[in-house]
PDB file of C-alpha atoms in Angstrom:
ATOM      1  CA  MET A  99     135.025  -5.686 171.711  1.00  0.00           C
ATOM      2  CA  LYS A 100     132.679  -2.712 171.896  1.00  0.00           C
ATOM      3  CA  LYS A 101     133.673   0.321 173.929  1.00  0.00           C
ATOM      4  CA  ARG A 102     131.581   1.076 176.991  1.00  0.00           C
ATOM      5  CA  LEU A 103     129.482   4.195 177.373  1.00  0.00           C
ATOM      6  CA  ILE A 104     127.543   5.751 180.263  1.00  0.00           C
ATOM      7  CA  VAL A 105     124.395   7.717 179.398  1.00  0.00           C
ATOM      8  CA  GLN A 106     123.078  10.124 182.024  1.00  0.00           C
ATOM      9  CA  GLY A 107     120.035  12.117 180.959  1.00  0.00           C
ATOM     10  CA  GLN A 108     117.364  11.963 178.325  1.00  0.00           C
ATOM     11  CA  LEU A 109     118.000  10.747 174.786  1.00  0.00           C
ATOM     12  CA  SER A 110     115.395   9.826 172.210  1.00  0.00           C
ATOM     13  CA  ASP A 111     114.796   6.159 171.416  1.00  0.00           C
ATOM     14  CA  ALA A 112     116.495   6.619 168.033  1.00  0.00           C
ATOM     15  CA  GLN A 113     119.525   8.334 169.560  1.00  0.00           C
ATOM     16  CA  LEU A 114     119.867   5.645 172.197  1.00  0.00           C
ATOM     17  CA  ALA A 115     119.528   2.929 169.548  1.00  0.00           C
ATOM     18  CA  THR A 116     122.367   4.495 167.549  1.00  0.00           C
ATOM     19  CA  LEU A 117     124.661   4.345 170.563  1.00  0.00           C
ATOM     20  CA  GLU A 118     123.577   0.832 171.563  1.00  0.00           C
ATOM     21  CA  HIS A 119     124.383  -0.402 168.048  1.00  0.00           C
ATOM     22  CA  LEU A 120     127.962   0.867 168.348  1.00  0.00           C
ATOM     23  CA  PHE A 121     128.769   0.605 172.068  1.00  0.00           C
ATOM     24  CA  GLU A 122     127.946  -1.208 175.271  1.00  0.00           C
ATOM     25  CA  VAL A 123     125.590   1.320 176.899  1.00  0.00           C
ATOM     26  CA  THR A 124     124.704   1.748 180.567  1.00  0.00           C
ATOM     27  CA  GLN A 125     121.917   4.205 181.366  1.00  0.00           C
ATOM     28  CA  LEU A 126     121.875   5.975 184.725  1.00  0.00           C
ATOM     29  CA  SER A 127     118.545   7.458 185.764  1.00  0.00           C
ATOM     30  CA  LYS A 128     120.165   9.656 188.425  1.00  0.00           C
ATOM     31  CA  ALA A 129     123.312  11.739 188.632  1.00  0.00           C
ATOM     32  CA  MET A 130     126.511   9.742 188.806  1.00  0.00           C
ATOM     33  CA  SER A 131     127.652   9.219 192.366  1.00  0.00           C
ATOM     34  CA  LEU A 132     130.691   7.431 193.691  1.00  0.00           C
ATOM     35  CA  ASP A 133     128.606   6.381 196.684  1.00  0.00           C
ATOM     36  CA  ALA A 134     126.875   3.706 194.604  1.00  0.00           C
ATOM     37  CA  PRO A 135     129.012   0.547 194.127  1.00  0.00           C
ATOM     38  CA  ASP A 136     127.424  -0.158 190.725  1.00  0.00           C
ATOM     39  CA  ASN A 137     128.415   3.296 189.511  1.00  0.00           C
ATOM     40  CA  ARG A 138     132.028   2.663 190.467  1.00  0.00           C
ATOM     41  CA  HIS A 139     131.924  -0.529 188.417  1.00  0.00           C
ATOM     42  CA  TYR A 140     130.448   1.245 185.379  1.00  0.00           C
ATOM     43  CA  LEU A 141     132.947   4.097 185.619  1.00  0.00           C
ATOM     44  CA  ALA A 142     135.883   1.718 185.882  1.00  0.00           C
ATOM     45  CA  GLU A 143     135.006   0.303 182.462  1.00  0.00           C
ATOM     46  CA  ALA A 144     133.666   3.435 180.740  1.00  0.00           C
ATOM     47  CA  HIS A 145     135.325   4.882 177.651  1.00  0.00           C
ATOM     48  CA  GLY A 146     132.766   7.662 177.291  1.00  0.00           C
ATOM     49  CA  ILE A 147     130.142   9.609 179.233  1.00  0.00           C
ATOM     50  CA  ILE A 148     127.259  11.529 177.662  1.00  0.00           C
ATOM     51  CA  GLY A 149     124.624  13.554 179.474  1.00  0.00           C
ATOM     52  CA  SER A 150     123.386  16.862 180.828  1.00  0.00           C
ATOM     53  CA  GLY A 151     124.154  18.485 184.164  1.00  0.00           C
ATOM     54  CA  LEU A 152     127.195  16.254 184.544  1.00  0.00           C
ATOM     55  CA  ALA A 153     128.940  16.643 187.904  1.00  0.00           C
ATOM     56  CA  ILE A 154     132.503  15.792 186.928  1.00  0.00           C
ATOM     57  CA  THR A 155     135.109  15.847 189.702  1.00  0.00           C
ATOM     58  CA  PRO A 156     138.748  14.709 189.894  1.00  0.00           C
ATOM     59  CA  GLU A 157     137.596  11.901 192.204  1.00  0.00           C
ATOM     60  CA  LEU A 158     135.128  10.686 189.591  1.00  0.00           C
ATOM     61  CA  LEU A 159     137.821  10.823 186.933  1.00  0.00           C
ATOM     62  CA  ASP A 160     140.113   8.764 189.176  1.00  0.00           C
ATOM     63  CA  ALA A 161     137.401   6.095 189.145  1.00  0.00           C
ATOM     64  CA  ALA A 162     137.307   6.088 185.319  1.00  0.00           C
ATOM     65  CA  PRO A 163     140.832   5.228 184.138  1.00  0.00           C
ATOM     66  CA  LYS A 164     139.693   4.203 180.639  1.00  0.00           C
ATOM     67  CA  LEU A 165     137.733   7.397 179.972  1.00  0.00           C
ATOM     68  CA  GLU A 166     138.418   8.985 176.572  1.00  0.00           C
ATOM     69  CA  VAL A 167     135.613  11.512 176.093  1.00  0.00           C
ATOM     70  CA  ILE A 168     132.845  13.375 177.910  1.00  0.00           C
ATOM     71  CA  SER A 169     130.021  14.727 175.744  1.00  0.00           C
ATOM     72  CA  THR A 170     127.844  17.261 177.548  1.00  0.00           C
ATOM     73  CA  ILE A 171     124.369  18.084 176.235  1.00  0.00           C
ATOM     74  CA  SER A 172     124.924  21.803 176.749  1.00  0.00           C
ATOM     75  CA  VAL A 173     126.948  24.653 175.368  1.00  0.00           C
ATOM     76  CA  GLY A 174     128.190  25.686 178.823  1.00  0.00           C
ATOM     77  CA  TYR A 175     130.745  23.598 180.704  1.00  0.00           C
ATOM     78  CA  ASP A 176     131.589  25.744 183.738  1.00  0.00           C
ATOM     79  CA  ASN A 177     130.749  22.748 185.974  1.00  0.00           C
ATOM     80  CA  ILE A 178     133.416  20.578 184.315  1.00  0.00           C
ATOM     81  CA  PRO A 179     137.160  20.847 185.118  1.00  0.00           C
ATOM     82  CA  VAL A 180     138.465  21.304 181.580  1.00  0.00           C
ATOM     83  CA  ASP A 181     142.120  21.662 182.558  1.00  0.00           C
ATOM     84  CA  GLU A 182     141.934  18.427 184.513  1.00  0.00           C
ATOM     85  CA  LEU A 183     140.399  16.600 181.558  1.00  0.00           C
ATOM     86  CA  THR A 184     143.071  17.962 179.251  1.00  0.00           C
ATOM     87  CA  ARG A 185     145.829  16.904 181.642  1.00  0.00           C
ATOM     88  CA  ARG A 186     144.447  13.367 181.568  1.00  0.00           C
ATOM     89  CA  GLY A 187     144.006  13.372 177.786  1.00  0.00           C
ATOM     90  CA  ILE A 188     140.200  13.242 177.961  1.00  0.00           C
ATOM     91  CA  MET A 189     138.205  15.053 175.285  1.00  0.00           C
ATOM     92  CA  LEU A 190     135.336  17.369 176.266  1.00  0.00           C
ATOM     93  CA  CYS A 191     132.612  17.982 173.683  1.00  0.00           C
ATOM     94  CA  ASN A 192     129.703  20.440 173.899  1.00  0.00           C
ATOM     95  CA  THR A 193     126.797  21.624 171.745  1.00  0.00           C
ATOM     96  CA  PRO A 194     127.283  25.183 170.451  1.00  0.00           C
ATOM     97  CA  ASP A 195     125.442  26.549 167.390  1.00  0.00           C
ATOM     98  CA  VAL A 196     122.314  24.386 167.703  1.00  0.00           C
ATOM     99  CA  LEU A 197     120.861  26.418 170.588  1.00  0.00           C
ATOM    100  CA  THR A 198     121.934  29.905 169.513  1.00  0.00           C
ATOM    101  CA  GLU A 199     118.696  31.099 167.945  1.00  0.00           C
ATOM    102  CA  THR A 200     116.422  29.577 170.567  1.00  0.00           C
ATOM    103  CA  THR A 201     118.386  31.108 173.436  1.00  0.00           C
ATOM    104  CA  ALA A 202     118.371  34.454 171.646  1.00  0.00           C
ATOM    105  CA  ASP A 203     114.580  34.142 171.343  1.00  0.00           C
ATOM    106  CA  THR A 204     114.438  33.727 175.128  1.00  0.00           C
ATOM    107  CA  GLY A 205     116.636  36.783 175.638  1.00  0.00           C
ATOM    108  CA  PHE A 206     114.504  38.964 173.445  1.00  0.00           C
ATOM    109  CA  THR A 207     111.341  37.590 175.041  1.00  0.00           C
ATOM    110  CA  LEU A 208     112.681  38.868 178.368  1.00  0.00           C
ATOM    111  CA  ILE A 209     113.429  42.261 176.830  1.00  0.00           C
ATOM    112  CA  MET A 210     109.863  42.558 175.561  1.00  0.00           C
ATOM    113  CA  ALA A 211     108.226  41.112 178.668  1.00  0.00           C
ATOM    114  CA  THR A 212     110.041  43.424 181.077  1.00  0.00           C
ATOM    115  CA  ALA A 213     109.690  46.536 178.943  1.00  0.00           C
ATOM    116  CA  ARG A 214     105.946  46.084 178.435  1.00  0.00           C
ATOM    117  CA  ARG A 215     105.364  44.653 181.949  1.00  0.00           C
ATOM    118  CA  VAL A 216     103.668  41.621 180.407  1.00  0.00           C
ATOM    119  CA  VAL A 217     103.783  39.248 183.386  1.00  0.00           C
ATOM    120  CA  GLU A 218     102.875  41.918 185.918  1.00  0.00           C
ATOM    121  CA  LEU A 219      99.868  43.117 183.913  1.00  0.00           C
ATOM    122  CA  ALA A 220      98.696  39.600 183.031  1.00  0.00           C
ATOM    123  CA  GLU A 221      98.558  38.870 186.764  1.00  0.00           C
ATOM    124  CA  TRP A 222      96.756  42.184 187.283  1.00  0.00           C
ATOM    125  CA  VAL A 223      94.064  41.071 184.824  1.00  0.00           C
ATOM    126  CA  LYS A 224      93.796  37.628 186.459  1.00  0.00           C
ATOM    127  CA  ALA A 225      93.263  39.344 189.810  1.00  0.00           C
ATOM    128  CA  ASP A 226      90.216  41.155 188.348  1.00  0.00           C
ATOM    129  CA  GLN A 227      91.867  44.548 188.810  1.00  0.00           C
ATOM    130  CA  TRP A 228      91.135  45.701 185.261  1.00  0.00           C
ATOM    131  CA  GLN A 229      88.201  47.933 186.062  1.00  0.00           C
ATOM    132  CA  ALA A 230      89.049  50.899 183.844  1.00  0.00           C
ATOM    133  CA  SER A 231      91.475  51.979 181.123  1.00  0.00           C
ATOM    134  CA  VAL A 232      95.127  51.555 182.028  1.00  0.00           C
ATOM    135  CA  GLY A 233      96.736  54.792 183.175  1.00  0.00           C
ATOM    136  CA  PRO A 234     100.340  56.069 183.329  1.00  0.00           C
ATOM    137  CA  ALA A 235     101.096  54.123 186.505  1.00  0.00           C
ATOM    138  CA  LEU A 236     100.947  50.913 184.468  1.00  0.00           C
ATOM    139  CA  TYR A 237     102.559  52.111 181.247  1.00  0.00           C
ATOM    140  CA  GLY A 238     105.538  50.204 179.943  1.00  0.00           C
ATOM    141  CA  SER A 239     108.561  51.294 177.900  1.00  0.00           C
ATOM    142  CA  ASP A 240     109.182  51.203 174.172  1.00  0.00           C
ATOM    143  CA  VAL A 241     111.731  48.763 172.812  1.00  0.00           C
ATOM    144  CA  HIS A 242     111.986  49.968 169.229  1.00  0.00           C
ATOM    145  CA  GLY A 243     114.584  52.652 168.634  1.00  0.00           C
ATOM    146  CA  LYS A 244     116.239  52.200 172.041  1.00  0.00           C
ATOM    147  CA  THR A 245     119.876  51.350 172.785  1.00  0.00           C
ATOM    148  CA  LEU A 246     120.697  47.695 173.386  1.00  0.00           C
ATOM    149  CA  GLY A 247     123.965  46.990 175.200  1.00  0.00           C
ATOM    150  CA  MET A 248     125.303  43.460 174.790  1.00  0.00           C
ATOM    151  CA  VAL A 249     127.768  42.330 177.455  1.00  0.00           C
ATOM    152  CA  GLY A 250     129.429  39.543 175.506  1.00  0.00           C
ATOM    153  CA  PHE A 251     129.157  39.272 171.739  1.00  0.00           C
ATOM    154  CA  GLY A 252     129.550  35.629 170.837  1.00  0.00           C
ATOM    155  CA  ARG A 253     127.011  33.606 168.871  1.00  0.00           C
ATOM    156  CA  ILE A 254     124.100  34.204 171.239  1.00  0.00           C
ATOM    157  CA  GLY A 255     124.941  37.852 171.869  1.00  0.00           C
ATOM    158  CA  GLN A 256     125.076  38.563 168.164  1.00  0.00           C
ATOM    159  CA  ALA A 257     121.775  36.728 167.604  1.00  0.00           C
ATOM    160  CA  VAL A 258     120.039  38.863 170.252  1.00  0.00           C
ATOM    161  CA  ALA A 259     121.560  41.996 168.712  1.00  0.00           C
ATOM    162  CA  LYS A 260     120.283  41.034 165.246  1.00  0.00           C
ATOM    163  CA  ARG A 261     116.750  40.824 166.591  1.00  0.00           C
ATOM    164  CA  GLY A 262     117.101  44.234 168.162  1.00  0.00           C
ATOM    165  CA  ALA A 263     118.818  46.028 165.288  1.00  0.00           C
ATOM    166  CA  LEU A 264     117.052  44.465 162.305  1.00  0.00           C
ATOM    167  CA  GLY A 265     113.648  43.862 163.870  1.00  0.00           C
ATOM    168  CA  PHE A 266     113.275  46.836 166.213  1.00  0.00           C
ATOM    169  CA  GLY A 267     115.651  49.453 164.867  1.00  0.00           C
ATOM    170  CA  MET A 268     117.705  49.424 168.060  1.00  0.00           C
ATOM    171  CA  LYS A 269     121.143  50.965 168.359  1.00  0.00           C
ATOM    172  CA  VAL A 270     123.529  48.179 169.362  1.00  0.00           C
ATOM    173  CA  LEU A 271     126.539  48.591 171.629  1.00  0.00           C
ATOM    174  CA  TYR A 272     128.692  45.668 172.646  1.00  0.00           C
ATOM    175  CA  SER A 273     131.443  44.881 175.109  1.00  0.00           C
ATOM    176  CA  ASN A 274     133.712  42.031 174.080  1.00  0.00           C
ATOM    177  CA  ALA A 275     137.327  40.960 174.396  1.00  0.00           C
ATOM    178  CA  SER A 276     137.866  41.308 170.651  1.00  0.00           C
ATOM    179  CA  PRO A 277     136.231  43.490 167.980  1.00  0.00           C
ATOM    180  CA  LYS A 278     133.677  41.996 165.595  1.00  0.00           C
ATOM    181  CA  PRO A 279     134.010  44.120 162.413  1.00  0.00           C
ATOM    182  CA  ALA A 280     131.727  41.998 160.197  1.00  0.00           C
ATOM    183  CA  ILE A 281     128.753  42.130 162.575  1.00  0.00           C
ATOM    184  CA  GLU A 282     129.499  45.795 163.323  1.00  0.00           C
ATOM    185  CA  GLN A 283     129.013  46.550 159.633  1.00  0.00           C
ATOM    186  CA  GLN A 284     125.897  44.392 159.349  1.00  0.00           C
ATOM    187  CA  LEU A 285     124.127  45.876 162.366  1.00  0.00           C
ATOM    188  CA  GLY A 286     125.777  49.262 162.736  1.00  0.00           C
ATOM    189  CA  ALA A 287     126.998  48.018 166.126  1.00  0.00           C
ATOM    190  CA  THR A 288     129.658  49.850 168.123  1.00  0.00           C
ATOM    191  CA  ARG A 289     132.177  48.356 170.512  1.00  0.00           C
ATOM    192  CA  ARG A 290     132.368  50.053 173.908  1.00  0.00           C
ATOM    193  CA  GLU A 291     134.232  49.578 177.157  1.00  0.00           C
ATOM    194  CA  LEU A 292     131.915  47.976 179.707  1.00  0.00           C
ATOM    195  CA  ASP A 293     131.447  51.106 181.836  1.00  0.00           C
ATOM    196  CA  GLU A 294     130.541  53.200 178.791  1.00  0.00           C
ATOM    197  CA  LEU A 295     128.101  50.565 177.551  1.00  0.00           C
ATOM    198  CA  LEU A 296     126.346  50.402 180.918  1.00  0.00           C
ATOM    199  CA  ALA A 297     125.951  54.176 181.083  1.00  0.00           C
ATOM    200  CA  GLU A 298     124.546  54.520 177.555  1.00  0.00           C
ATOM    201  CA  SER A 299     122.225  51.509 177.229  1.00  0.00           C
ATOM    202  CA  ASP A 300     118.476  51.342 177.768  1.00  0.00           C
ATOM    203  CA  PHE A 301     118.652  47.539 177.853  1.00  0.00           C
ATOM    204  CA  VAL A 302     121.707  45.671 179.130  1.00  0.00           C
ATOM    205  CA  CYS A 303     121.782  42.004 178.104  1.00  0.00           C
ATOM    206  CA  VAL A 304     124.454  39.658 179.469  1.00  0.00           C
ATOM    207  CA  THR A 305     125.579  36.667 177.390  1.00  0.00           C
ATOM    208  CA  VAL A 306     129.189  36.078 178.509  1.00  0.00           C
ATOM    209  CA  PRO A 307     130.327  32.586 179.551  1.00  0.00           C
ATOM    210  CA  LEU A 308     131.057  32.013 183.225  1.00  0.00           C
ATOM    211  CA  THR A 309     134.805  32.058 183.847  1.00  0.00           C
ATOM    212  CA  ALA A 310     137.084  33.199 186.629  1.00  0.00           C
ATOM    213  CA  ASP A 311     137.226  36.596 184.894  1.00  0.00           C
ATOM    214  CA  THR A 312     133.457  36.991 184.466  1.00  0.00           C
ATOM    215  CA  GLU A 313     132.225  35.719 187.837  1.00  0.00           C
ATOM    216  CA  ARG A 314     130.393  38.639 189.496  1.00  0.00           C
ATOM    217  CA  LEU A 315     131.272  40.819 186.524  1.00  0.00           C
ATOM    218  CA  ILE A 316     128.110  42.835 187.199  1.00  0.00           C
ATOM    219  CA  GLY A 317     127.760  44.146 190.753  1.00  0.00           C
ATOM    220  CA  ALA A 318     126.799  47.235 192.713  1.00  0.00           C
ATOM    221  CA  GLN A 319     129.350  49.439 190.954  1.00  0.00           C
ATOM    222  CA  GLN A 320     128.091  48.398 187.535  1.00  0.00           C
ATOM    223  CA  PHE A 321     124.397  48.832 188.402  1.00  0.00           C
ATOM    224  CA  ALA A 322     125.174  52.323 189.689  1.00  0.00           C
ATOM    225  CA  LEU A 323     126.488  53.236 186.236  1.00  0.00           C
ATOM    226  CA  MET A 324     123.231  52.297 184.497  1.00  0.00           C
ATOM    227  CA  LYS A 325     120.350  54.602 183.770  1.00  0.00           C
ATOM    228  CA  ARG A 326     117.576  54.556 186.369  1.00  0.00           C
ATOM    229  CA  SER A 327     115.301  53.641 183.453  1.00  0.00           C
ATOM    230  CA  ALA A 328     117.557  50.737 182.371  1.00  0.00           C
ATOM    231  CA  ILE A 329     116.315  47.173 182.099  1.00  0.00           C
ATOM    232  CA  PHE A 330     118.770  44.377 182.883  1.00  0.00           C
ATOM    233  CA  ILE A 331     118.622  40.967 181.157  1.00  0.00           C
ATOM    234  CA  ASN A 332     120.682  37.915 182.089  1.00  0.00           C
ATOM    235  CA  ILE A 333     120.672  34.795 179.890  1.00  0.00           C
ATOM    236  CA  ALA A 334     124.308  33.876 180.625  1.00  0.00           C
ATOM    237  CA  ARG A 335     124.965  32.295 184.024  1.00  0.00           C
ATOM    238  CA  GLY A 336     123.660  33.431 187.391  1.00  0.00           C
ATOM    239  CA  LYS A 337     127.107  33.780 188.943  1.00  0.00           C
ATOM    240  CA  VAL A 338     128.093  36.411 186.372  1.00  0.00           C
ATOM    241  CA  VAL A 339     125.966  38.761 188.495  1.00  0.00           C
ATOM    242  CA  ASP A 340     126.212  39.662 192.177  1.00  0.00           C
ATOM    243  CA  GLU A 341     122.626  38.699 192.961  1.00  0.00           C
ATOM    244  CA  SER A 342     122.416  40.624 196.237  1.00  0.00           C
ATOM    245  CA  ALA A 343     123.564  43.761 194.412  1.00  0.00           C
ATOM    246  CA  LEU A 344     120.919  43.161 191.736  1.00  0.00           C
ATOM    247  CA  ILE A 345     118.198  42.808 194.365  1.00  0.00           C
ATOM    248  CA  ASN A 346     119.337  46.026 196.020  1.00  0.00           C
ATOM    249  CA  ALA A 347     119.380  47.862 192.680  1.00  0.00           C
ATOM    250  CA  LEU A 348     115.825  46.738 191.894  1.00  0.00           C
ATOM    251  CA  GLU A 349     114.458  47.502 195.360  1.00  0.00           C
ATOM    252  CA  ASN A 350     115.979  50.979 195.454  1.00  0.00           C
ATOM    253  CA  GLY A 351     115.216  52.137 191.927  1.00  0.00           C
ATOM    254  CA  VAL A 352     118.842  52.081 190.775  1.00  0.00           C
ATOM    255  CA  ILE A 353     117.541  50.297 187.673  1.00  0.00           C
ATOM    256  CA  LYS A 354     113.992  49.917 186.454  1.00  0.00           C
ATOM    257  CA  ALA A 355     113.518  46.176 185.919  1.00  0.00           C
ATOM    258  CA  ALA A 356     115.177  42.834 185.216  1.00  0.00           C
ATOM    259  CA  GLY A 357     114.469  39.786 183.083  1.00  0.00           C
ATOM    260  CA  LEU A 358     116.304  36.723 184.364  1.00  0.00           C
ATOM    261  CA  ASP A 359     116.621  33.173 183.080  1.00  0.00           C
ATOM    262  CA  VAL A 360     119.566  32.245 185.319  1.00  0.00           C
ATOM    263  CA  PHE A 361     120.382  32.584 189.007  1.00  0.00           C
ATOM    264  CA  GLU A 362     123.255  32.045 191.441  1.00  0.00           C
ATOM    265  CA  GLN A 363     121.493  28.994 192.890  1.00  0.00           C
ATOM    266  CA  GLU A 364     119.195  26.876 190.743  1.00  0.00           C
ATOM    267  CA  PRO A 365     116.407  25.986 191.247  1.00  0.00           C
ATOM    268  CA  LEU A 366     115.707  29.432 192.668  1.00  0.00           C
ATOM    269  CA  SER A 367     114.616  29.352 196.299  1.00  0.00           C
ATOM    270  CA  ALA A 368     111.084  30.515 197.064  1.00  0.00           C
ATOM    271  CA  SER A 369     112.654  32.698 199.740  1.00  0.00           C
ATOM    272  CA  SER A 370     114.443  34.805 197.124  1.00  0.00           C
ATOM    273  CA  PRO A 371     112.775  38.204 196.668  1.00  0.00           C
ATOM    274  CA  LEU A 372     113.410  38.165 192.908  1.00  0.00           C
ATOM    275  CA  PRO A 373     110.361  36.162 191.695  1.00  0.00           C
ATOM    276  CA  HIS A 374     108.087  38.204 193.976  1.00  0.00           C
ATOM    277  CA  MET A 375     109.111  41.619 192.629  1.00  0.00           C
ATOM    278  CA  PRO A 376     106.645  43.170 190.162  1.00  0.00           C
ATOM    279  CA  ASN A 377     109.532  44.591 188.114  1.00  0.00           C
ATOM    280  CA  VAL A 378     111.196  41.200 187.603  1.00  0.00           C
ATOM    281  CA  VAL A 379     110.421  38.481 185.081  1.00  0.00           C
ATOM    282  CA  ALA A 380     112.012  35.278 186.395  1.00  0.00           C
ATOM    283  CA  LEU A 381     112.178  32.139 184.247  1.00  0.00           C
ATOM    284  CA  PRO A 382     113.377  28.631 185.243  1.00  0.00           C
ATOM    285  CA  HIS A 383     116.497  28.538 183.018  1.00  0.00           C
ATOM    286  CA  ILE A 384     114.590  27.782 179.809  1.00  0.00           C
ATOM    287  CA  GLY A 385     116.984  29.439 177.341  1.00  0.00           C
ATOM    288  CA  SER A 386     117.208  26.389 175.063  1.00  0.00           C
ATOM    289  CA  ALA A 387     114.125  24.570 176.341  1.00  0.00           C
ATOM    290  CA  THR A 388     112.128  23.811 173.222  1.00  0.00           C
ATOM    291  CA  HIS A 389     111.408  20.335 171.883  1.00  0.00           C
ATOM    292  CA  GLU A 390     113.258  21.051 168.665  1.00  0.00           C
ATOM    293  CA  THR A 391     116.376  22.516 170.216  1.00  0.00           C
ATOM    294  CA  ARG A 392     116.779  19.987 173.003  1.00  0.00           C
ATOM    295  CA  GLU A 393     116.479  17.229 170.390  1.00  0.00           C
ATOM    296  CA  ALA A 394     119.150  18.927 168.279  1.00  0.00           C
ATOM    297  CA  MET A 395     121.438  19.377 171.305  1.00  0.00           C
ATOM    298  CA  ALA A 396     121.139  15.717 172.217  1.00  0.00           C
ATOM    299  CA  GLN A 397     121.840  14.722 168.621  1.00  0.00           C
ATOM    300  CA  ARG A 398     124.962  16.888 168.536  1.00  0.00           C
ATOM    301  CA  ALA A 399     126.154  15.269 171.766  1.00  0.00           C
ATOM    302  CA  VAL A 400     125.490  11.794 170.317  1.00  0.00           C
ATOM    303  CA  ASP A 401     127.375  12.647 167.127  1.00  0.00           C
ATOM    304  CA  ASN A 402     130.272  14.061 169.148  1.00  0.00           C
ATOM    305  CA  ILE A 403     130.750  10.973 171.284  1.00  0.00           C
ATOM    306  CA  ARG A 404     130.177   8.581 168.412  1.00  0.00           C
ATOM    307  CA  LEU A 405     132.895  10.218 166.326  1.00  0.00           C
ATOM    308  CA  ALA A 406     135.320  10.602 169.233  1.00  0.00           C
ATOM    309  CA  LEU A 407     135.084   6.963 170.298  1.00  0.00           C
ATOM    310  CA  GLN A 408     135.499   5.837 166.690  1.00  0.00           C
ATOM    311  CA  GLY A 409     138.755   7.760 166.398  1.00  0.00           C
ATOM    312  CA  GLU A 410     137.365  10.612 164.301  1.00  0.00           C
ATOM    313  CA  PRO A 411     137.342  14.356 165.112  1.00  0.00           C
ATOM    314  CA  PRO A 412     134.145  15.300 166.975  1.00  0.00           C
ATOM    315  CA  ILE A 413     132.091  18.214 165.682  1.00  0.00           C
ATOM    316  CA  SER A 414     132.411  20.368 168.800  1.00  0.00           C
ATOM    317  CA  LEU A 415     135.587  19.802 170.796  1.00  0.00           C
ATOM    318  CA  VAL A 416     136.262  22.188 173.668  1.00  0.00           C
ATOM    319  CA  ASN A 417     139.840  21.218 174.558  1.00  0.00           C
ATOM    320  CA  GLU A 418     141.359  20.827 171.106  1.00  0.00           C
ATOM    321  CA  GLU A 419     144.853  20.616 172.566  1.00  0.00           C
ATOM    322  CA  VAL A 420     144.077  17.031 173.616  1.00  0.00           C
ATOM    323  CA  ASN A 421     144.427  15.922 169.993  1.00  0.00           C
ATOM    324  CA  GLN A 422     147.542  17.939 169.215  1.00  0.00           C
TER     325      GLN A 422
END
């Protein structure tokens, strides 16, 4: 008898066909909810769940006693109770590696866009305000040769730093729990304590995962340490930053500008001052949002759940202790 699988989210026809050949597949067009009787029935029989933006709770897990694996179409899993899954012997798979370069492209796009005031000046042109040569009031800042401070130096952080060091001759500083000697040698990067990095950097780019230790890692105290000319970039998670402190820092000239792809609450409310500030570039969490990368992420998630449900090691297993 085939194992049963719930699919929540978008897969290609070919990816879905692969799963339907191997498993009994139920597709949910909306987020799983215990309020729907049909969903309770599907969960009661499910051996696996694959999807994006999965809202996994202990109550949902109680309704899925046969569950063996959850495969999220994302690298982040801060919305999933990993310890609870591990306690129940349920594997959690994610999709690192395949989105590294694309997300780093987004990060460096924000560096360039904020430094050169691209969005602000494009709107200025659209508003028919370009009546004479641009003067000092609208000048931007150079990127090449400046100091790039990476808060977090995992795959994505290192990829952003490579763009800065090798493409723009930037001096790279990084703050990370452990040293990275190989990439230090490649890029001439230097490890710093967070406070030192903030004080020395022209661009501060955050790429740490959201954990209990990193929630609100950057707040009023940290912004006060930065140069008044500093530009702040966040491509990690919105809750890594105290958003009210960021708004205050931008409004009062504590820092110069910010490029943001993530926010405390998403979608971002129209009432937030951030998207209306001329010194902010705000994007709708598009770090990995290209056709090629989203296809690759979905394929990794499909491969993970296929292998796991067939009794083989998945490619990207978060809680490896489950199989020990």
